[in-house]
Every structure is written in structure tokens, then in C-alpha cells.
mmCIF file with all atom_site columns, N, CA and C in Angstrom:
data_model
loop_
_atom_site.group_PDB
_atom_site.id
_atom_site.type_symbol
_atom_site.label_atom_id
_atom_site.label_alt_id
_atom_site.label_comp_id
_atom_site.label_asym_id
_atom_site.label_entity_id
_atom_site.label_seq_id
_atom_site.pdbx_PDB_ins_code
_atom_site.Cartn_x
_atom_site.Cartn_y
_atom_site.Cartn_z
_atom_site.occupancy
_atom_site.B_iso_or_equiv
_atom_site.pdbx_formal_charge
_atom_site.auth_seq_id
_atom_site.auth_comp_id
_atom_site.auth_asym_id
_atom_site.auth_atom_id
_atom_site.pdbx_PDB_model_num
ATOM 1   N N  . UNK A 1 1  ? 102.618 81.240  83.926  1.00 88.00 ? 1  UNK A N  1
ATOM 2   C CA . UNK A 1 1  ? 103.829 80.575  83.506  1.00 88.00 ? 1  UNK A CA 1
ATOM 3   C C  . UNK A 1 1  ? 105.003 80.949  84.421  1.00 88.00 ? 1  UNK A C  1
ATOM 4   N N  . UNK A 1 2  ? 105.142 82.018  85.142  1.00 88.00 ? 2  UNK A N  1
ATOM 5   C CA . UNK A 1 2  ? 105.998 82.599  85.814  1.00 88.00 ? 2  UNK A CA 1
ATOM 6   C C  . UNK A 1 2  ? 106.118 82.178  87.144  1.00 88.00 ? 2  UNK A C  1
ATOM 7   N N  . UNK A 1 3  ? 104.792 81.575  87.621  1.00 90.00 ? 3  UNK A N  1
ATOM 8   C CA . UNK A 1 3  ? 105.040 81.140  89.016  1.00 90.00 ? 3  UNK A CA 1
ATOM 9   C C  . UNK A 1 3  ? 105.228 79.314  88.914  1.00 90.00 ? 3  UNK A C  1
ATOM 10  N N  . UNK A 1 4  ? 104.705 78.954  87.932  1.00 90.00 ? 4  UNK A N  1
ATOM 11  C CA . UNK A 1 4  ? 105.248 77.716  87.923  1.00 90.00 ? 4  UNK A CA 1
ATOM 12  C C  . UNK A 1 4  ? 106.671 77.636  87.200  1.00 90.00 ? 4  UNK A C  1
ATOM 13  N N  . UNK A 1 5  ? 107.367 78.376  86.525  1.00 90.00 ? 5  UNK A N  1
ATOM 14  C CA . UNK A 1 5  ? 108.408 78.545  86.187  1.00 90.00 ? 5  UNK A CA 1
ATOM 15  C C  . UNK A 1 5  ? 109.335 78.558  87.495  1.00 90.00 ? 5  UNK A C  1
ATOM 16  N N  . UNK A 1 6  ? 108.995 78.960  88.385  1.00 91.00 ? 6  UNK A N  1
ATOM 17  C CA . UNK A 1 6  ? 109.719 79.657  89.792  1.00 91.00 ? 6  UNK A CA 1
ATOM 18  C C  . UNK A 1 6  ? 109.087 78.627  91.127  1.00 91.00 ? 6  UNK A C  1
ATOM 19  N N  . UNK A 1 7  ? 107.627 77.567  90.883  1.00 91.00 ? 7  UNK A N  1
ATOM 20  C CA . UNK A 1 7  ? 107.816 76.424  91.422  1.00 91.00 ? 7  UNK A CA 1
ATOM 21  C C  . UNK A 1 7  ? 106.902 77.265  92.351  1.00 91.00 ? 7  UNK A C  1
ATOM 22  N N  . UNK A 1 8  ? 106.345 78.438  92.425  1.00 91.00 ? 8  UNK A N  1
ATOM 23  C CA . UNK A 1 8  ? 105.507 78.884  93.813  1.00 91.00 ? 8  UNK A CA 1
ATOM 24  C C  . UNK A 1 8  ? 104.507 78.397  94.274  1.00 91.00 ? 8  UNK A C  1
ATOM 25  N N  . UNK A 1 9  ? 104.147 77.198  93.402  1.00 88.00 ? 9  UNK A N  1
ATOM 26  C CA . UNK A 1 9  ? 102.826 76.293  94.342  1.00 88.00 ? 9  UNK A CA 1
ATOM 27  C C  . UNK A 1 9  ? 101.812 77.538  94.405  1.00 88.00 ? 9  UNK A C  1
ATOM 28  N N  . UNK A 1 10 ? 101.044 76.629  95.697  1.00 90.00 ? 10 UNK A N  1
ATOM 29  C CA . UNK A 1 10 ? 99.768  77.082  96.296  1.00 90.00 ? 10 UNK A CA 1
ATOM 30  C C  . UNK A 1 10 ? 100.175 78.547  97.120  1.00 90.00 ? 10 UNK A C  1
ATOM 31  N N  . UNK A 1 11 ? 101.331 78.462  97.174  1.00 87.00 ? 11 UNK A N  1
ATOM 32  C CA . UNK A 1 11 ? 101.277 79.898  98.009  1.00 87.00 ? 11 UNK A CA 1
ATOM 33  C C  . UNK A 1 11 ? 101.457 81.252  96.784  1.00 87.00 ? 11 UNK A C  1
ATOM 34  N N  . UNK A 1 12 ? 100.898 80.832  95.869  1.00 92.00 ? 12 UNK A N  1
ATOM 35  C CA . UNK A 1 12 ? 101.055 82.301  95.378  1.00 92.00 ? 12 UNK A CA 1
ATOM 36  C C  . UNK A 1 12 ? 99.718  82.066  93.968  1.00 92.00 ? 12 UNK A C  1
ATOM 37  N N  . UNK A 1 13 ? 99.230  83.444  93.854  1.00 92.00 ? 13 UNK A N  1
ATOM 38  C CA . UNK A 1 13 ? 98.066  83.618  92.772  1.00 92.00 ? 13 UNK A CA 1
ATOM 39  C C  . UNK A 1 13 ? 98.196  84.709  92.155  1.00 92.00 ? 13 UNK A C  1
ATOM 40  N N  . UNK A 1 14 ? 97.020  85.020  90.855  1.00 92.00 ? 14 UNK A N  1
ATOM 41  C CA . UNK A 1 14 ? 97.125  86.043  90.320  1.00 92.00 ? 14 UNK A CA 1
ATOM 42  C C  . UNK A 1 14 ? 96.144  86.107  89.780  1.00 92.00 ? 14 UNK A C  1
ATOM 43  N N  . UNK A 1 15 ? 96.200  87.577  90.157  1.00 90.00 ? 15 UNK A N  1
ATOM 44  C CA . UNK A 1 15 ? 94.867  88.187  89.365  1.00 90.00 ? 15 UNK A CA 1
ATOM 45  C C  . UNK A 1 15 ? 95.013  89.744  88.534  1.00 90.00 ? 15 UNK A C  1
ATOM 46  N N  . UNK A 1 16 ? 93.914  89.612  87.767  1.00 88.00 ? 16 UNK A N  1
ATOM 47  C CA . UNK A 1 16 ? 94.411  90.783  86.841  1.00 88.00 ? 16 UNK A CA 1
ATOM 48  C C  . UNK A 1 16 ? 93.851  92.022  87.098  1.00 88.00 ? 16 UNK A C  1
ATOM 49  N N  . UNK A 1 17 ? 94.195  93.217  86.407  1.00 85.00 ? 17 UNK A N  1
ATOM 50  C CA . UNK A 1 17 ? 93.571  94.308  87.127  1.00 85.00 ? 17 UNK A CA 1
ATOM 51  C C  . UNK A 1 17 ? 94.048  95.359  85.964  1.00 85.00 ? 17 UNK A C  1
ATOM 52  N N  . UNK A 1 18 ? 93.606  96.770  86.021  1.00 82.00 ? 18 UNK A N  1
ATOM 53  C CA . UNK A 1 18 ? 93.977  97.192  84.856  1.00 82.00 ? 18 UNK A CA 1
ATOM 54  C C  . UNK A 1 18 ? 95.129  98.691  85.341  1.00 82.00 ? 18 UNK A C  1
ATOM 55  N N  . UNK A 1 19 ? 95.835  98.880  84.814  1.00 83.00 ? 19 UNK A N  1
ATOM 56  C CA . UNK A 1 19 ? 97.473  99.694  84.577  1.00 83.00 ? 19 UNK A CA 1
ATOM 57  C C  . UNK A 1 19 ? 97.761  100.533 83.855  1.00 83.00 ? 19 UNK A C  1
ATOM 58  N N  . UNK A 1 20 ? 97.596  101.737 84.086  1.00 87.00 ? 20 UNK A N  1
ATOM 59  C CA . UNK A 1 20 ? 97.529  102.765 82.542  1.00 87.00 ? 20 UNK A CA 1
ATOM 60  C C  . UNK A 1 20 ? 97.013  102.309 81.485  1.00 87.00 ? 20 UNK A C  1
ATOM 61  N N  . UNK A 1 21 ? 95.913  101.891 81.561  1.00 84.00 ? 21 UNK A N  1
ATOM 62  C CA . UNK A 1 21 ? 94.703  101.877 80.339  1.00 84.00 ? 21 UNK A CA 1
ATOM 63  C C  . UNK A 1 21 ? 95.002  100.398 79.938  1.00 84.00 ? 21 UNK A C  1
ATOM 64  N N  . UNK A 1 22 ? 95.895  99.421  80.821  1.00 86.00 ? 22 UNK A N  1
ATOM 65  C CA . UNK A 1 22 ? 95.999  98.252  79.815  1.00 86.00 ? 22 UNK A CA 1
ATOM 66  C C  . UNK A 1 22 ? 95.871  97.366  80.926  1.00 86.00 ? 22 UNK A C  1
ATOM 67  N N  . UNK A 1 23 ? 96.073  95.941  80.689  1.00 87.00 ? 23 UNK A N  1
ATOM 68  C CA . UNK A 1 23 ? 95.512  94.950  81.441  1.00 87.00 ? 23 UNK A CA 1
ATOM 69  C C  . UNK A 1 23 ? 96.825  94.720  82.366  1.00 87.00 ? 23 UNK A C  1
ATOM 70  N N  . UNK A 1 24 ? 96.900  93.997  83.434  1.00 87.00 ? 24 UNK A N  1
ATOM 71  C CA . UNK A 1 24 ? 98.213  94.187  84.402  1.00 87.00 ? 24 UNK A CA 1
ATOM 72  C C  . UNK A 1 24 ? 98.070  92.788  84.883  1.00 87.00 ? 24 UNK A C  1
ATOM 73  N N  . UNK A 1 25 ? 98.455  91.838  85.110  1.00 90.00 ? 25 UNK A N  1
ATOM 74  C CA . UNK A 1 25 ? 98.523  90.688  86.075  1.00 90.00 ? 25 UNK A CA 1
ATOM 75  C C  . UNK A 1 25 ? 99.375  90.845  87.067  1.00 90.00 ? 25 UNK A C  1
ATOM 76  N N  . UNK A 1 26 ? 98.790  90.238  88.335  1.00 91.00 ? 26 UNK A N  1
ATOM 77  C CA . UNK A 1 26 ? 99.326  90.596  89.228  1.00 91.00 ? 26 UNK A CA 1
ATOM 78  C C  . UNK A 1 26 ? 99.879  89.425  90.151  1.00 91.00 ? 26 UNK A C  1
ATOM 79  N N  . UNK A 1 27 ? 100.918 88.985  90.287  1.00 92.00 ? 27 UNK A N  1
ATOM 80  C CA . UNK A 1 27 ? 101.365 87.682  91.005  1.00 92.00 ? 27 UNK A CA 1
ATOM 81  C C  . UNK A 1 27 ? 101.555 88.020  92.284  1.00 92.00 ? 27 UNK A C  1
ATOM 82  N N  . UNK A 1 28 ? 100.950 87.278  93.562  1.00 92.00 ? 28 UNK A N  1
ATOM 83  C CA . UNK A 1 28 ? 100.933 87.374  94.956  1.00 92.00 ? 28 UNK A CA 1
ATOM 84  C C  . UNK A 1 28 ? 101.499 86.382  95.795  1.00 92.00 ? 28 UNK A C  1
ATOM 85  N N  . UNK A 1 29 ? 102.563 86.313  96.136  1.00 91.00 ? 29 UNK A N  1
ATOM 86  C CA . UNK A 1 29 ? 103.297 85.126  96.696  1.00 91.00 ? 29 UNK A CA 1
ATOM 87  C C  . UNK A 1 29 ? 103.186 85.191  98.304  1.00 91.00 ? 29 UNK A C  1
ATOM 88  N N  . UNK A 1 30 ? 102.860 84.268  99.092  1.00 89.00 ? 30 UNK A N  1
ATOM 89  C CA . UNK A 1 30 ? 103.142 84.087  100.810 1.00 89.00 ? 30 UNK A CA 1
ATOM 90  C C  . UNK A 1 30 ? 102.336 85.068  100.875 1.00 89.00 ? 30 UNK A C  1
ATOM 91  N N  . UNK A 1 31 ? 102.113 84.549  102.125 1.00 89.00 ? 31 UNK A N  1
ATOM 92  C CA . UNK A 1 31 ? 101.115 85.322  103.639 1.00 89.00 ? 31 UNK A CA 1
ATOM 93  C C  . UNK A 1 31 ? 102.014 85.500  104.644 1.00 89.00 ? 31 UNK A C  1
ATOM 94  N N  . UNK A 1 32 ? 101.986 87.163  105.015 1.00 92.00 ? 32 UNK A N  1
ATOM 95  C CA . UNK A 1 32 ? 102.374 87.168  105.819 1.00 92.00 ? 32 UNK A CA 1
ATOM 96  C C  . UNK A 1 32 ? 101.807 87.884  107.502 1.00 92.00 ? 32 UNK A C  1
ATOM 97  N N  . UNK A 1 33 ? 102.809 87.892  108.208 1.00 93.00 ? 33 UNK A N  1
ATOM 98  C CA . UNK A 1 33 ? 101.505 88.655  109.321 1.00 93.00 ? 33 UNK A CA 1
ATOM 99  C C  . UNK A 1 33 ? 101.736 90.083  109.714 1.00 93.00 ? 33 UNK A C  1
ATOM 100 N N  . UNK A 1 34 ? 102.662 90.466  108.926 1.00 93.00 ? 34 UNK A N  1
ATOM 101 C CA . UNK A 1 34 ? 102.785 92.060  108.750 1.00 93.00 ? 34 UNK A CA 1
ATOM 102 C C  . UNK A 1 34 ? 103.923 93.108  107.624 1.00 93.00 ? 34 UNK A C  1
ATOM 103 N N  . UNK A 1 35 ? 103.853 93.743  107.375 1.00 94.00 ? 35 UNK A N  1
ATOM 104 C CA . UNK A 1 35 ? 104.570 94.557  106.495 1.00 94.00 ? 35 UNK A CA 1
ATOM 105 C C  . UNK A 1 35 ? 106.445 94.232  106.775 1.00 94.00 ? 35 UNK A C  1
ATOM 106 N N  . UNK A 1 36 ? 106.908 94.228  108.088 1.00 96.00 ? 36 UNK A N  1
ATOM 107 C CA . UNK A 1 36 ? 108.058 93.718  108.515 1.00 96.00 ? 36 UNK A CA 1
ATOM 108 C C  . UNK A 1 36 ? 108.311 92.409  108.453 1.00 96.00 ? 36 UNK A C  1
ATOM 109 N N  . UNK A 1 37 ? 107.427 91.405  108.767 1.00 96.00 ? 37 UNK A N  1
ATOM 110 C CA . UNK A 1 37 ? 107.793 89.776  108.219 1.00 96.00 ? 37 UNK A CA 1
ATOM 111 C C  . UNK A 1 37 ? 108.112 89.880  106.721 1.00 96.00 ? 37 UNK A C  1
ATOM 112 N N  . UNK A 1 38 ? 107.098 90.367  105.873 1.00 94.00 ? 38 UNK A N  1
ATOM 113 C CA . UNK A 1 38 ? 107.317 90.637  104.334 1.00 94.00 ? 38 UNK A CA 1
ATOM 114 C C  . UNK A 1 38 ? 108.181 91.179  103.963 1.00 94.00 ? 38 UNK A C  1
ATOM 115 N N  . UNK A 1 39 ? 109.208 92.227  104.389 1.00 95.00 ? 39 UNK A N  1
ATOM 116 C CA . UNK A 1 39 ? 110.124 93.035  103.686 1.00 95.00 ? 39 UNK A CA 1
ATOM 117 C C  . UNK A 1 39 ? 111.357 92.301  104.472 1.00 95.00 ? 39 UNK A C  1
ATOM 118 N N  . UNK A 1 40 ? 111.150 91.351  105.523 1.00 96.00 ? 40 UNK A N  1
ATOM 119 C CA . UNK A 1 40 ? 112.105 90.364  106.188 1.00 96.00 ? 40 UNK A CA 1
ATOM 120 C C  . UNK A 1 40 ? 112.476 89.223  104.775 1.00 96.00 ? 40 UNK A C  1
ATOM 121 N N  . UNK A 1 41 ? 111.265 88.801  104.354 1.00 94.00 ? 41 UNK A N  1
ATOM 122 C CA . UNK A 1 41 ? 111.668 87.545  103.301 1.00 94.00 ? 41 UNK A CA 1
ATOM 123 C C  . UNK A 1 41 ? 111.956 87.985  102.367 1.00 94.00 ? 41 UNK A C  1
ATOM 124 N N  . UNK A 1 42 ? 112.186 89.150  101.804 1.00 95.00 ? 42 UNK A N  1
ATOM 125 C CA . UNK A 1 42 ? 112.585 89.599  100.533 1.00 95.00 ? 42 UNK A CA 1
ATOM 126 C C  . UNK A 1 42 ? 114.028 88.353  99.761  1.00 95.00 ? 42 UNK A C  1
ATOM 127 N N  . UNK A 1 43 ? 114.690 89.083  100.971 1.00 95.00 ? 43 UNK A N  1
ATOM 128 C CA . UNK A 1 43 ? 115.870 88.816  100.688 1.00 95.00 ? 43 UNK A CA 1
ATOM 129 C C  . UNK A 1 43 ? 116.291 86.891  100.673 1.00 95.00 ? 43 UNK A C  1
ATOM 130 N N  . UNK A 1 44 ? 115.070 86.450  101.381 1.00 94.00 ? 44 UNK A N  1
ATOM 131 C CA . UNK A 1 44 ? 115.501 84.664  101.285 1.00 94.00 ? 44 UNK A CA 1
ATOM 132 C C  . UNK A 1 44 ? 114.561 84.374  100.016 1.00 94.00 ? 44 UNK A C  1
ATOM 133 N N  . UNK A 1 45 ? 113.969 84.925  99.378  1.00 92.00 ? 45 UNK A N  1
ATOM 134 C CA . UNK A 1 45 ? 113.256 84.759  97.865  1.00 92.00 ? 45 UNK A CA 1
ATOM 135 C C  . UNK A 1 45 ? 114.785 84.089  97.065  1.00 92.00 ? 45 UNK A C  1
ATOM 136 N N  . UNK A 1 46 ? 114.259 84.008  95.727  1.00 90.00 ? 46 UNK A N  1
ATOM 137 C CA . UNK A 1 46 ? 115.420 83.267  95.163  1.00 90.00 ? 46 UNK A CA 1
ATOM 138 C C  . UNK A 1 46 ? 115.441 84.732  93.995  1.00 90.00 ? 46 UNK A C  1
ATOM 139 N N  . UNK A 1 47 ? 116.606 84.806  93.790  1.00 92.00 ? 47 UNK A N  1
ATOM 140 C CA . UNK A 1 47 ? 117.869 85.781  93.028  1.00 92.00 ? 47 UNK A CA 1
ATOM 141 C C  . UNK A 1 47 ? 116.289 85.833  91.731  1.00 92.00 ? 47 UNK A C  1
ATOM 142 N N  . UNK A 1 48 ? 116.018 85.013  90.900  1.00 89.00 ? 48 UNK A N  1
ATOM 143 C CA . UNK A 1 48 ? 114.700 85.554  89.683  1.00 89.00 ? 48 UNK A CA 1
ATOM 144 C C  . UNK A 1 48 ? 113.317 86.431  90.531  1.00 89.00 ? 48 UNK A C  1
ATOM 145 N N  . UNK A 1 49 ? 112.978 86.008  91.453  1.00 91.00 ? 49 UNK A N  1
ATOM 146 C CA . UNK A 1 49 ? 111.903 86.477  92.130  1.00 91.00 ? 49 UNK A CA 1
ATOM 147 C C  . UNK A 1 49 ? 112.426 88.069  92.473  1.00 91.00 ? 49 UNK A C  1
ATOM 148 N N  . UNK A 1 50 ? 113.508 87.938  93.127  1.00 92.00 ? 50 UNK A N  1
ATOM 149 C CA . UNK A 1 50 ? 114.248 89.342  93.872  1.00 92.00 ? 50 UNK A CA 1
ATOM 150 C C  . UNK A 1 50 ? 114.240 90.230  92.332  1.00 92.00 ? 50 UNK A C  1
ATOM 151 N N  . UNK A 1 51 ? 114.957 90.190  91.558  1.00 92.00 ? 51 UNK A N  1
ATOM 152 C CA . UNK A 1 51 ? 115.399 90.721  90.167  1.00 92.00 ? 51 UNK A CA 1
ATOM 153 C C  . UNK A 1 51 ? 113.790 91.630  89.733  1.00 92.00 ? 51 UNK A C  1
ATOM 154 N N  . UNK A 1 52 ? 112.714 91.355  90.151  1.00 88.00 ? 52 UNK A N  1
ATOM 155 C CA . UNK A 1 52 ? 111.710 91.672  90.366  1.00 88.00 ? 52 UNK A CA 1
ATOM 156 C C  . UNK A 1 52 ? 110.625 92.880  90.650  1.00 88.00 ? 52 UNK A C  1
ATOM 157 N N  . UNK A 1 53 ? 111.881 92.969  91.544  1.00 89.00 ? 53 UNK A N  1
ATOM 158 C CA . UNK A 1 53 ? 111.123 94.119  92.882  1.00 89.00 ? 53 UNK A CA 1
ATOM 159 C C  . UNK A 1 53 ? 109.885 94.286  93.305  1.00 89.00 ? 53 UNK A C  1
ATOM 160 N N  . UNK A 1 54 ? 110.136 92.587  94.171  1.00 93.00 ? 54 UNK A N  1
ATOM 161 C CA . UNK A 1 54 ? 108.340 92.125  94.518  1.00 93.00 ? 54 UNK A CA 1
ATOM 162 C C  . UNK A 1 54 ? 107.841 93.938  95.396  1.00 93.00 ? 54 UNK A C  1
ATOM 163 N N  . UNK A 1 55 ? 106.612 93.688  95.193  1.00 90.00 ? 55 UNK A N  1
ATOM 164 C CA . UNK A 1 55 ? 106.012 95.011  96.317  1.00 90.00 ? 55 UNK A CA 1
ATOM 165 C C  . UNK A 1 55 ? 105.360 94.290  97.404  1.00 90.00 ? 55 UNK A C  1
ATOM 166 N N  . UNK A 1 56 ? 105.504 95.127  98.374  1.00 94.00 ? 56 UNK A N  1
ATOM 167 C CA . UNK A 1 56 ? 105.055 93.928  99.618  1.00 94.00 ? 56 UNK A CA 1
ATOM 168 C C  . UNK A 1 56 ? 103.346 95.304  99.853  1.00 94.00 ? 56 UNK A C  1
ATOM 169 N N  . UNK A 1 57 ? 102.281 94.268  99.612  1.00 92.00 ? 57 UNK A N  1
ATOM 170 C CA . UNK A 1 57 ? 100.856 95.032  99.281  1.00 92.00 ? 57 UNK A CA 1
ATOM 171 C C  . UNK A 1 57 ? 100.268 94.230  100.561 1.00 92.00 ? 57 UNK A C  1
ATOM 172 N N  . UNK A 1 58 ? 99.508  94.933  101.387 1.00 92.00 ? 58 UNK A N  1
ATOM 173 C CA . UNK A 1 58 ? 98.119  94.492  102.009 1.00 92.00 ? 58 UNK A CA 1
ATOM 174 C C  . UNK A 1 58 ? 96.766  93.661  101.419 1.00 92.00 ? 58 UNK A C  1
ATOM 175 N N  . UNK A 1 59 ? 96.743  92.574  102.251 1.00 90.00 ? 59 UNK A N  1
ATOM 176 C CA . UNK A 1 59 ? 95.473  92.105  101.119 1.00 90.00 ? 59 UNK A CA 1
ATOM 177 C C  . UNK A 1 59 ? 93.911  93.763  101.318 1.00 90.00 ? 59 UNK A C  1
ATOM 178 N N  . UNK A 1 60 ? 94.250  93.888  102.074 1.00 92.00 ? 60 UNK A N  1
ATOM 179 C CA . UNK A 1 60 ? 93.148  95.127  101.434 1.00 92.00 ? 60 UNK A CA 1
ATOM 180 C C  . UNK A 1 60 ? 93.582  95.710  100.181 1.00 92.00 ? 60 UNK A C  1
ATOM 181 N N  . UNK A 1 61 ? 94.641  95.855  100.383 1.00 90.00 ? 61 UNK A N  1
ATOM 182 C CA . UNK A 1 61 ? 94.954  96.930  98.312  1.00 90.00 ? 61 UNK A CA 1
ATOM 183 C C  . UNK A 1 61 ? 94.912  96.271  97.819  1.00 90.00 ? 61 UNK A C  1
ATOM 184 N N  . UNK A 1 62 ? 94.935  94.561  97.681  1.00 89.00 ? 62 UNK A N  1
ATOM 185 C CA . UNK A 1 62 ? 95.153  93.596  96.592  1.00 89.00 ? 62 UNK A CA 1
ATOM 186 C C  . UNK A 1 62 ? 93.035  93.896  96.111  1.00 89.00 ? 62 UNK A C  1
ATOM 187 N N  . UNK A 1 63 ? 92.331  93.294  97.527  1.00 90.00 ? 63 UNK A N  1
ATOM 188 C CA . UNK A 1 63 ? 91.329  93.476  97.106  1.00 90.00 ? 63 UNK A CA 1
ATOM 189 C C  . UNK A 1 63 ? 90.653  94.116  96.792  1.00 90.00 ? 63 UNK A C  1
ATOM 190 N N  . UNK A 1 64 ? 91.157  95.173  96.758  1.00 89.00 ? 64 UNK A N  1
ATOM 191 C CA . UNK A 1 64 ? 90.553  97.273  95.882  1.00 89.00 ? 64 UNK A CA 1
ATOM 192 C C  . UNK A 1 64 ? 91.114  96.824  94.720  1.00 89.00 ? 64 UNK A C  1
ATOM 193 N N  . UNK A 1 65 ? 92.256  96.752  94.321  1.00 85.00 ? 65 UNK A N  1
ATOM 194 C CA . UNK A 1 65 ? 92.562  96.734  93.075  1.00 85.00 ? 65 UNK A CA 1
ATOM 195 C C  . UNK A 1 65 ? 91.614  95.560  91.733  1.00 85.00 ? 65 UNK A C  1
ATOM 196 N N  . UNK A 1 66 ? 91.477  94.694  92.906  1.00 84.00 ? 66 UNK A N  1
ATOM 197 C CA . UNK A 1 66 ? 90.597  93.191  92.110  1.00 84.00 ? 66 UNK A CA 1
ATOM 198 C C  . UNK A 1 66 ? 89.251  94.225  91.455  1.00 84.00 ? 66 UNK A C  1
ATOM 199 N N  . UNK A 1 67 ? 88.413  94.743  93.063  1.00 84.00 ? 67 UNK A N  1
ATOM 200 C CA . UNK A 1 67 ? 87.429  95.439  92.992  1.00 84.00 ? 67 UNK A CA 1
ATOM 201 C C  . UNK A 1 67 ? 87.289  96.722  91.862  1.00 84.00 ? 67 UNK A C  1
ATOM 202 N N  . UNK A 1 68 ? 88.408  97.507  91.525  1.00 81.00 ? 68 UNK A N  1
ATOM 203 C CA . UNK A 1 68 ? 88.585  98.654  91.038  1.00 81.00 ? 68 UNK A CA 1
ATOM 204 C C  . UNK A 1 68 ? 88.848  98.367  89.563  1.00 81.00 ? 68 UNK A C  1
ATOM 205 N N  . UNK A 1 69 ? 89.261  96.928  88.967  1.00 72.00 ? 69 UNK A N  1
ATOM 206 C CA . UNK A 1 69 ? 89.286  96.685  87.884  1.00 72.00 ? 69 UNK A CA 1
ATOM 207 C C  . UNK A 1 69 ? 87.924  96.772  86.680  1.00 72.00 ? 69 UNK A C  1
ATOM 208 N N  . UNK A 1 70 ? 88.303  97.028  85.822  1.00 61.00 ? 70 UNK A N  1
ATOM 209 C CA . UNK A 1 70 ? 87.153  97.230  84.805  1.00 61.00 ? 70 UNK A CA 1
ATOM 210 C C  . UNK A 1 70 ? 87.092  95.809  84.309  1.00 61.00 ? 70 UNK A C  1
ATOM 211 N N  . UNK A 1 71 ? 85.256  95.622  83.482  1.00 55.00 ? 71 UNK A N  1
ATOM 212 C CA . UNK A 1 71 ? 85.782  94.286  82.844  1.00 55.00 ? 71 UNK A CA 1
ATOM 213 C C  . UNK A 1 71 ? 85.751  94.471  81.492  1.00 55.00 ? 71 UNK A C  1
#
């Protein structure tokens, strides 16, 4: 509801994973091509997204965390 609330299309997904013993969803917006492009767009995000405090993650930690989830 949150990313279509905010209109993020195809560039953003989510997946769940688990967070001090409880379930966590995790919203992933844009590709980028390094840790500095990403902490570059922070700031052109829109004022609800920012309010946030997106984390700028590697798809390797995204995909440990997918992996590391219980079901």
C-alpha cells in the first residue's frame, strides 16, 4: 500500500524477512550502480519517502536477508 501510495511503480519491491522475532517487510526502491549514486538520490526522493530514512542496502544483503528469513 505504501509504494503505490507514493506511485513507485516497477522500480521498487518488497519482500519480507524476519526482525526481532517478528515479521519485517521490506520496500526496495531504484537500482543503482553504487553506494554514492544511492546516497546521491536520497535527497531528490520526495519529502514522505525521505521522512523514512530509506537505507541504501546492496542487493547482496537484500538477498541474505530474503535467504536468512524463516518461514
Amino acid at each position: 500500500a505504501f509504494a503505490e501510495r507514493h506511485r513507485l511503480g516497477a522500480d521498487s519491491a518488497v519482500f519480507r524477512t524476519v526482525r526481532d522475532g517478528g515479521p519485517w517487510h521490506v520496500l526496495v526502491y531504484g537500482l543503482y550502480s553504487g553506494p554514492d549514486s544511492a546516497r546521491a538520490a536520497i535527497p531528490r526522493l520526495a519529502a514522505g519517502l525521505r521522512s523514512n530514512s530509506p537505507w541504501i542496502r546492496s542487493i547482496a544483503s537484500i538477498q541474505q536477508a530474503i535467504r536468512n528469513r524463516r518461514p
